Coordinates of C-alpha atoms in Angstrom, one line a residue:
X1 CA -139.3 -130.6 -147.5
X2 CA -138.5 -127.1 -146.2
X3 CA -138.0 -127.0 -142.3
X4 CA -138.0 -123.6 -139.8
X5 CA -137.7 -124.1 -136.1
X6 CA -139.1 -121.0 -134.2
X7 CA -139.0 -120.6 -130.4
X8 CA -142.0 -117.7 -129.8
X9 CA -141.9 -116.0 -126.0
X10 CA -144.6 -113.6 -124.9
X11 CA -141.9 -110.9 -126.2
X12 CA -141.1 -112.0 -129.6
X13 CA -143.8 -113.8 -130.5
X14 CA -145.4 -111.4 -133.1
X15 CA -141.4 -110.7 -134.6
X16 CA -141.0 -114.1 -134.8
X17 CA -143.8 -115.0 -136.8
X18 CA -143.1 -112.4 -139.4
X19 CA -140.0 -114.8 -140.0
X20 CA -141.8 -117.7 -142.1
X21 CA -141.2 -116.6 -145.5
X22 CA -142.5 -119.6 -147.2
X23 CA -145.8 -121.4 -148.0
X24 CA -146.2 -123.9 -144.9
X25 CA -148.6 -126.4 -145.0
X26 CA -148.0 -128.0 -141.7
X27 CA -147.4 -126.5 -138.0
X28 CA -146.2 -128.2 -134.9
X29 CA -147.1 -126.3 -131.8
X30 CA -146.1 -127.6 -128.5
X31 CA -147.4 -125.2 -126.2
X32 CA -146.8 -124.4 -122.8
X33 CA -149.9 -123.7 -120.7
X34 CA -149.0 -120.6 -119.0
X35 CA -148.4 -118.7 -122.2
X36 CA -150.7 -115.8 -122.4
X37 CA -150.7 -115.5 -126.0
X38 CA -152.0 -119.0 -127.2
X39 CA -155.2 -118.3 -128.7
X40 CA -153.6 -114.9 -130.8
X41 CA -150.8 -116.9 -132.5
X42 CA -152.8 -119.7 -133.4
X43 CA -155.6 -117.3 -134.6
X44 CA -153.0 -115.8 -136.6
X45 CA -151.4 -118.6 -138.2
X46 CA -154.9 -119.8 -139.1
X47 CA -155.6 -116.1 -140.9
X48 CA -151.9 -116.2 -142.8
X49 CA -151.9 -120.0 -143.8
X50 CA -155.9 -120.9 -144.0
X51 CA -154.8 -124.0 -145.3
X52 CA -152.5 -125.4 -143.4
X53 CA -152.9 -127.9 -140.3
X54 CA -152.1 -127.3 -137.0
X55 CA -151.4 -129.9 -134.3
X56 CA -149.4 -130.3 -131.3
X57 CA -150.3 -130.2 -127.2
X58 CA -149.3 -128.8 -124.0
X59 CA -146.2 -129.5 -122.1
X60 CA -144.1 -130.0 -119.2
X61 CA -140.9 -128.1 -120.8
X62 CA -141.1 -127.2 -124.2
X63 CA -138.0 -128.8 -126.5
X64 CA -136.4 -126.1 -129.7
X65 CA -132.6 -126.3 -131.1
X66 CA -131.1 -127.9 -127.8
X67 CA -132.8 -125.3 -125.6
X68 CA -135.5 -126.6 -123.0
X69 CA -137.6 -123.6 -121.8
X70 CA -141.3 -123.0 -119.7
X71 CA -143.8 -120.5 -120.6
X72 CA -142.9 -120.8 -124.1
X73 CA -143.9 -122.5 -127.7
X74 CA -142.0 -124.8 -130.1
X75 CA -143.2 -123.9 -133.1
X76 CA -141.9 -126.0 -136.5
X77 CA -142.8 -124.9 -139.7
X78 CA -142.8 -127.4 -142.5
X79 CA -143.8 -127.6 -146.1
X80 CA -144.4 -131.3 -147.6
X81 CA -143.7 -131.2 -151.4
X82 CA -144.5 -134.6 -151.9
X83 CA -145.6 -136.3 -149.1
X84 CA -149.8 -135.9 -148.5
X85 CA -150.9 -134.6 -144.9
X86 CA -154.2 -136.2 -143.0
X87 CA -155.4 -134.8 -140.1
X88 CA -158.1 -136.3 -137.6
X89 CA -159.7 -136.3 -134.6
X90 CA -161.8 -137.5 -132.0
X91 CA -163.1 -136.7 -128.6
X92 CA -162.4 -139.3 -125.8
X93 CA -165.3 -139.0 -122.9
X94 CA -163.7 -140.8 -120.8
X95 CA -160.2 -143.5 -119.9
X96 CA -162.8 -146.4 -120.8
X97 CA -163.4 -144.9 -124.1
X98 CA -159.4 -144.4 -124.9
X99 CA -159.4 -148.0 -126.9
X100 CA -162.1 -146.9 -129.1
X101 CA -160.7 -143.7 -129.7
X102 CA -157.5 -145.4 -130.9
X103 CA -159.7 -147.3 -133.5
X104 CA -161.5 -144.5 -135.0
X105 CA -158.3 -142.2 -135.1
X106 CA -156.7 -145.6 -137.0
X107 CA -159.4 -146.2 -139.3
X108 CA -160.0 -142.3 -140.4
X109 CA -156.1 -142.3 -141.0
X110 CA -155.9 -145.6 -142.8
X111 CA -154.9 -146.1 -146.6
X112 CA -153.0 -148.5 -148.3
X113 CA -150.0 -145.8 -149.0
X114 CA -150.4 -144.8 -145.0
X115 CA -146.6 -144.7 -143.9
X116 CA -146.7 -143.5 -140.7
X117 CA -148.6 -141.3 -137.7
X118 CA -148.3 -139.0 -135.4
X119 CA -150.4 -138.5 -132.5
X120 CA -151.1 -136.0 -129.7
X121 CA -153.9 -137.1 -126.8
X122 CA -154.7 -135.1 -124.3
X123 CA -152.5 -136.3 -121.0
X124 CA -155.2 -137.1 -117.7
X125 CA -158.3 -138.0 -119.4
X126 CA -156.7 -140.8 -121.6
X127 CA -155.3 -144.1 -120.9
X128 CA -152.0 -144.1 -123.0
X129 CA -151.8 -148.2 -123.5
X130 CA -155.3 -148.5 -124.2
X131 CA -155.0 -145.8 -127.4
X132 CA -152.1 -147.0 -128.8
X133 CA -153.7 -150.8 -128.5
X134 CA -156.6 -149.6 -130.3
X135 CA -154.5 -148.4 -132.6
X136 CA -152.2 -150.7 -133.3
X137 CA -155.6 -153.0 -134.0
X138 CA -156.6 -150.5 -137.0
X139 CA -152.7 -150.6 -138.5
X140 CA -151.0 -153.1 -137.6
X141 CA -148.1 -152.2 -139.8
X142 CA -147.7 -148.7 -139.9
X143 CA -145.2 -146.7 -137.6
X144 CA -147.0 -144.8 -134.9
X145 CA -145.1 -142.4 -132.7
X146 CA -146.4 -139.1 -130.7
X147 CA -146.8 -138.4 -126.8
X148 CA -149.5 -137.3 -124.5
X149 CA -150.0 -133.6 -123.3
X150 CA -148.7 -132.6 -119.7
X151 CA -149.2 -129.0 -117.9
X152 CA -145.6 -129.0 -116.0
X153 CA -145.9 -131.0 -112.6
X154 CA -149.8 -129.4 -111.8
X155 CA -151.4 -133.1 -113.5
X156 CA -154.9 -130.3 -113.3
X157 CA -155.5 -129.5 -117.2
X158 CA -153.9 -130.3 -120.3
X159 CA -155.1 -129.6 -124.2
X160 CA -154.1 -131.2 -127.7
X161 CA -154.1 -128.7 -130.5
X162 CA -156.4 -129.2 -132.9
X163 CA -155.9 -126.6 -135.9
X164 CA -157.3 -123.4 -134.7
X165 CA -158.8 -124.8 -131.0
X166 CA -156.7 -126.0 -128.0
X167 CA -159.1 -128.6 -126.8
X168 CA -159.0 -131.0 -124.0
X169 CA -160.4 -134.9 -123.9
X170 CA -159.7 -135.2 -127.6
X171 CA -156.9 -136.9 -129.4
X172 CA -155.2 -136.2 -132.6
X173 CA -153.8 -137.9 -135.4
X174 CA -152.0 -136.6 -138.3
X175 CA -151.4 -139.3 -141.4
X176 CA -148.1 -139.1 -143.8
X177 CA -149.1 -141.4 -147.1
X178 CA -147.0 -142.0 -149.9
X179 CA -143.3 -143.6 -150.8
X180 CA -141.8 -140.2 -150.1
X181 CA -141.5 -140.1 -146.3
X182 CA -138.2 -141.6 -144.8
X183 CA -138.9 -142.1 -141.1
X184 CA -136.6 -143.3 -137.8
X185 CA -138.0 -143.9 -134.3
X186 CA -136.4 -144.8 -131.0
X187 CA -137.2 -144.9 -127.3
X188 CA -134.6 -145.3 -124.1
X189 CA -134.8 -144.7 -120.6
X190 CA -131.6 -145.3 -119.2
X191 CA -133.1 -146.1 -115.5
X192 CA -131.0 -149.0 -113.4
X193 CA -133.6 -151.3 -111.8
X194 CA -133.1 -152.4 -108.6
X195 CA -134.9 -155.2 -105.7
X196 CA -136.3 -158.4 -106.5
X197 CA -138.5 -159.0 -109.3
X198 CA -142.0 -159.1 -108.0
X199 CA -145.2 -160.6 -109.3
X200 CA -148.2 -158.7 -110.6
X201 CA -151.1 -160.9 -108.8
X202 CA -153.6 -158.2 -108.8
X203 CA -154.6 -155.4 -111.6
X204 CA -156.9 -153.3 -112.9
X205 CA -155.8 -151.2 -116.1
X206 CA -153.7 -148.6 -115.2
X207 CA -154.1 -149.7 -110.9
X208 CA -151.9 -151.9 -109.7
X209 CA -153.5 -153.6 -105.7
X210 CA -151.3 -156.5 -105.4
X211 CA -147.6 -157.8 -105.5
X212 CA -146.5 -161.6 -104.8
X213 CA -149.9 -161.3 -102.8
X214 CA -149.1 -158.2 -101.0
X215 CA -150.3 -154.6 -101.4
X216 CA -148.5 -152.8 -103.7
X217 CA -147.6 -149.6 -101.6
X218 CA -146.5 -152.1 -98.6
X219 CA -144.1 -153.6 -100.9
X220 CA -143.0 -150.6 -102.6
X221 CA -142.1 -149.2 -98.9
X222 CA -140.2 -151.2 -98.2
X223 CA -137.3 -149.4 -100.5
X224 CA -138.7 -146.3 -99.6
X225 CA -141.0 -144.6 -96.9
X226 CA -143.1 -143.1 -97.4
X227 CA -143.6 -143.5 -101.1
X228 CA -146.1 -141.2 -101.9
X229 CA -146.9 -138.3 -99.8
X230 CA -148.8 -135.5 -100.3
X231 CA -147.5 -132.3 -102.5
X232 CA -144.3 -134.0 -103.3
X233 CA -143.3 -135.6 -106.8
X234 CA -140.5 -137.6 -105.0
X235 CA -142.4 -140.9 -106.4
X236 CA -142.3 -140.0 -109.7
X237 CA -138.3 -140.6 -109.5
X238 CA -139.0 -144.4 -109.2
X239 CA -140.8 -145.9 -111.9
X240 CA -141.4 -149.3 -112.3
X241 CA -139.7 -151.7 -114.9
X242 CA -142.8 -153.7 -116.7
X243 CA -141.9 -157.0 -118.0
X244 CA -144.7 -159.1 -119.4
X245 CA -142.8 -162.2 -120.3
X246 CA -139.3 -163.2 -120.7
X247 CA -139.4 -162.7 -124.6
X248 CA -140.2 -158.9 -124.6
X249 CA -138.7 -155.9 -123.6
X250 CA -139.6 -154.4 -120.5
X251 CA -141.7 -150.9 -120.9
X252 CA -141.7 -148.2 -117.8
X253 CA -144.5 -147.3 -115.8
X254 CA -144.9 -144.0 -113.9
X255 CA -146.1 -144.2 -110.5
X256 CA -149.0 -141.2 -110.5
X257 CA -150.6 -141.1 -107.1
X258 CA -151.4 -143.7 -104.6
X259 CA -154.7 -145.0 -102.7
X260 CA -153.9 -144.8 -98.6
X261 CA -157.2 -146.7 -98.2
X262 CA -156.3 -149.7 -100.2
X263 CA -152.4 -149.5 -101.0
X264 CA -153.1 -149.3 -104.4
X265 CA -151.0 -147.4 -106.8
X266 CA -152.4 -145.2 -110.2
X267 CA -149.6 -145.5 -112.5
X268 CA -149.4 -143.7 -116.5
X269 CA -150.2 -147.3 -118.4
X270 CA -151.5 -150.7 -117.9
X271 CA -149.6 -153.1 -115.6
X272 CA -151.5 -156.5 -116.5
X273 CA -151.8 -159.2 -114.0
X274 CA -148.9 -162.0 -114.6
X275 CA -146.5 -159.4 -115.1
X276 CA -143.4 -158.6 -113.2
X277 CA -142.2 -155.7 -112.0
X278 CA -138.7 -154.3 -110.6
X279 CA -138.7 -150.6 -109.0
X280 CA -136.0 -148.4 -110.5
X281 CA -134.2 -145.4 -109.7
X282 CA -132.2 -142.8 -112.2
X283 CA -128.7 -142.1 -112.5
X284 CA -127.8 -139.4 -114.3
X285 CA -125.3 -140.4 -116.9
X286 CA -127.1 -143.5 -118.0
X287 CA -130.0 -141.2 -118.8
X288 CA -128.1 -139.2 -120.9
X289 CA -126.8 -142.3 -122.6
X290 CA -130.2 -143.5 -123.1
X291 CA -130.9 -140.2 -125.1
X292 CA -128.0 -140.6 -126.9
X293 CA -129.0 -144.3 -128.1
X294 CA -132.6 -143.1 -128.4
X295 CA -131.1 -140.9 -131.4
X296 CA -128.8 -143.4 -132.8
X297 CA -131.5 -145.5 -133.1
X298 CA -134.3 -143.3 -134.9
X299 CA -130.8 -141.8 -137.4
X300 CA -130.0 -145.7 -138.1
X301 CA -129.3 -146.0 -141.7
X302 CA -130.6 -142.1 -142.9
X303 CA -127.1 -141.7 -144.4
X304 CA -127.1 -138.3 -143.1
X305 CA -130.6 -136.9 -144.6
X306 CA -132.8 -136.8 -141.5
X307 CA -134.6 -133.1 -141.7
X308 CA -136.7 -133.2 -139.0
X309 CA -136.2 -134.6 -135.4
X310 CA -139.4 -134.8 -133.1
X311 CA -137.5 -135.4 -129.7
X312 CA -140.6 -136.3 -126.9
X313 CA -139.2 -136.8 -123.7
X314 CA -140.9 -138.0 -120.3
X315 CA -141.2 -135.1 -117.6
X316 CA -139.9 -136.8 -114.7
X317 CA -136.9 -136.9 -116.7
X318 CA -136.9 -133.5 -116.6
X319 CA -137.9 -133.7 -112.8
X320 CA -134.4 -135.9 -112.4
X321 CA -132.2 -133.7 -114.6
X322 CA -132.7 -130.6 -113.3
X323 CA -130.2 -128.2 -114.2
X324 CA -128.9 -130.9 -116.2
X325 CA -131.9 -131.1 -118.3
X326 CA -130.7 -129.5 -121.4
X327 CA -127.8 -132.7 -121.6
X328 CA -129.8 -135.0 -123.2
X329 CA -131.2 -132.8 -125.8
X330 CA -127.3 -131.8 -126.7
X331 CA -126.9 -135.8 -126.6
X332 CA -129.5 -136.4 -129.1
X333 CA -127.7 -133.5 -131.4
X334 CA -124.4 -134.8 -131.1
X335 CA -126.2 -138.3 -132.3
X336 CA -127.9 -137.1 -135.0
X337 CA -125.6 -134.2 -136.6
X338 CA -125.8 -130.9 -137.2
X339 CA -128.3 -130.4 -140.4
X340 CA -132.1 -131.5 -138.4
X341 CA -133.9 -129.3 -136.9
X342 CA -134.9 -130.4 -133.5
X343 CA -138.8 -129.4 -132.2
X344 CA -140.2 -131.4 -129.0
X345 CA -141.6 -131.6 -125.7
X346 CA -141.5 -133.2 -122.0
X347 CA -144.9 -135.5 -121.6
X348 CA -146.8 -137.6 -119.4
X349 CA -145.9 -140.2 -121.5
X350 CA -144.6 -141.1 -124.9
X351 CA -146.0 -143.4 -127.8
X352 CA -143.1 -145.2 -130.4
X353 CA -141.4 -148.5 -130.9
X354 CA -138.5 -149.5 -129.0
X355 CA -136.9 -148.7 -132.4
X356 CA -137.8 -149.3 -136.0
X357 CA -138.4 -152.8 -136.0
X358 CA -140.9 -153.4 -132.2
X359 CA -144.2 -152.6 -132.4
X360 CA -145.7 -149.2 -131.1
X361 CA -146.0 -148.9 -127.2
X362 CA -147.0 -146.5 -124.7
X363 CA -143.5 -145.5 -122.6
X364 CA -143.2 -143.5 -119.5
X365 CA -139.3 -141.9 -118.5
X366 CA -138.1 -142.6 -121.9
X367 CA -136.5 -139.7 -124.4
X368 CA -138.6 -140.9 -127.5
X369 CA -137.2 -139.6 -130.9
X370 CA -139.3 -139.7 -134.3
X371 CA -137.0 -138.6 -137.2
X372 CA -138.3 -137.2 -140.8
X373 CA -137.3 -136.3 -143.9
X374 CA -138.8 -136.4 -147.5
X375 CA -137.4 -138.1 -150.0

């Protein structure tokens, strides 16, 4: 497996490129949308490596070395000697539609020598939990990790990329088959929760109306008021901690936008009814830490051969950190050593286990880390 991490600006793009000096048959592109050059480099990767596939998505902050930059691309160039490549796709009309696009993207990919996927969706017109349920129905046992596309904090138009076409409503799935793949995954937030635990007594999907009886923005104000106003992302700093029973590990929900008419609140993922939820608020340190145990996590047992590390990290982490932003990306390097290249991106929401051994989820505000190398 050969491995070359290049970070292409709007100056250096073309020099850059002339830099791949071997015989690439895969390309991560994680893409920010303001970059005026998109549709020339992918036009000329397709013309120098015909053959090759091509996948990644937009951003919110795009991840290379332990650099996070805007108005750039993370481009990773790897060649598989031994590990077989898969890529498909489908479109997604609509968020009722995203379990059935889960299914056919599992059952295109699936093979009895199927070891793991990756997968890109786009980030608005998708509903994160109901694609990784569907599936997680098609492979129940294989590793699944990826993220959904952002566009910064606009939430206005995202794109997967899909070979030569950046492409929105569609989602993308690359399969790795064979005995020659070593992979690591792990997912932490780091957030503190805080309040009482409250009841989920009335959901819909992704909308949550009612807590302990009580609409959900009332509740929710009483921490903080107002909660959601109008051209501020201030409620994107308190997620909500997701708990379905006492036997499983709590997942985080992003709080999107809220309903003044009903006090209903649009959140990144399903919150089913008979959950419980906690609101929960960020400190800085502890979300480094989680990045840090994110890494240790996915590096578990690689004996120092990890190649490749796909860090995909929420962006209202990025929204918290600030200046401090680039911390958690050296956190994941101190982790995981010197010798992997690192490639990545902030999303709307990321898609891995909790660590090797948990099945797949949709996360929101987690740093999400899929590690590769070929073996």
């Amino acid at each position: 497996m050969l491995v070359k991490q290049l970070s292409l600006t709007e100056e250096n793009w073309k020099e850059s490129l002339t830099k791949i000096d071997f015989d690439a048959n895969l390309f991560l592109l994680f893409v920010s949308p303001y970059f005026n050059f998109k549709k020339e480099i992918l036009k000329s990767l397709k013309k120098k490596f015909p053959k090759a596939t091509l996948i990644g998505c937009s951003t919110a902050g795009e991840i290379s070395g332990i650099t996070v930059k805007d108005k750039s691309i993370s481009l990773t160039v790897i060649q598989f000697k031994k590990v077989p490549i898969k890529k498909v796709s489908t479109p997604v009309v609509n968020l009722e539609g995203s379990y059935k696009s889960g299914e056919r993207i599992g059952e295109a990919l699936y093979s009895e020598d199927l070891k793991h996927v990756l997968v890109f969706s786009d980030g608005l017109h998708v509903n994160g939990a109901d694609l990784v349920d569907g599936l997680k129905s098609k492979l129940p046992k294989v590793s699944i990790t990826g993220g959904m596309a952002a566009d910064g904090n606009h939430f206005d138009k995202t794109f997967v990329v899909n070979d030569g076409n950046m492409v929105e409503k569609t989602v993308v799935g690359l399969g790795f088959y064979g005995n020659h793949l070593n992979v690591g995954c792990g997912s932490k937030g780091g957030w503190d929760s805080f309040g009482v635990a409250r009841l989920v007594t009335k959901s819909e999907k992704n909308v949550l109306y009612e807590l302990d009886d009580l609409p959900a923005l009332t509740v929710l104000e009483q921490y903080k008021k107002p909660f959601v106003t109008a051209n501020s992302i201030s409620h994107l700093l308190y997620p909500l901690s997701v708990r379905l029973n006492e036997n499983v590990t709590p997942v985080i929900r992003t709080i999107f936008e809220a309903n003044q008419e009903n006090k209903s609140l649009i959140c990144k993922g399903n919150i089913p009814e008979g959950s419980t939820v906690r609101i929960m608020k960020y400190n800085t340190d502890r979300l480094i830490i989680g990045a840090e145990n994110a890494a240790l996590n996915a590096n578990k047992n690689k004996n120092g051969e990890a190649q490749l590390a796909i860090l995909i990290s929420c962006a209202g982490r990025r929204n918290v950190l600030k200046q401090l932003v680039e911390e958690e990306v050296e956190a994941v390097r101190a982790a995981i050593g010197e010798k992997p290249m690192i490639t990545g991106f902030y999303s709307y929401g990321e898609i891995a286990p909790f660590d090797d051994f948990s099945p797949c989820e949709l996360h929101n505000q987690t740093m999400t880390i899929t590690i590769l190398s070929e073996c």
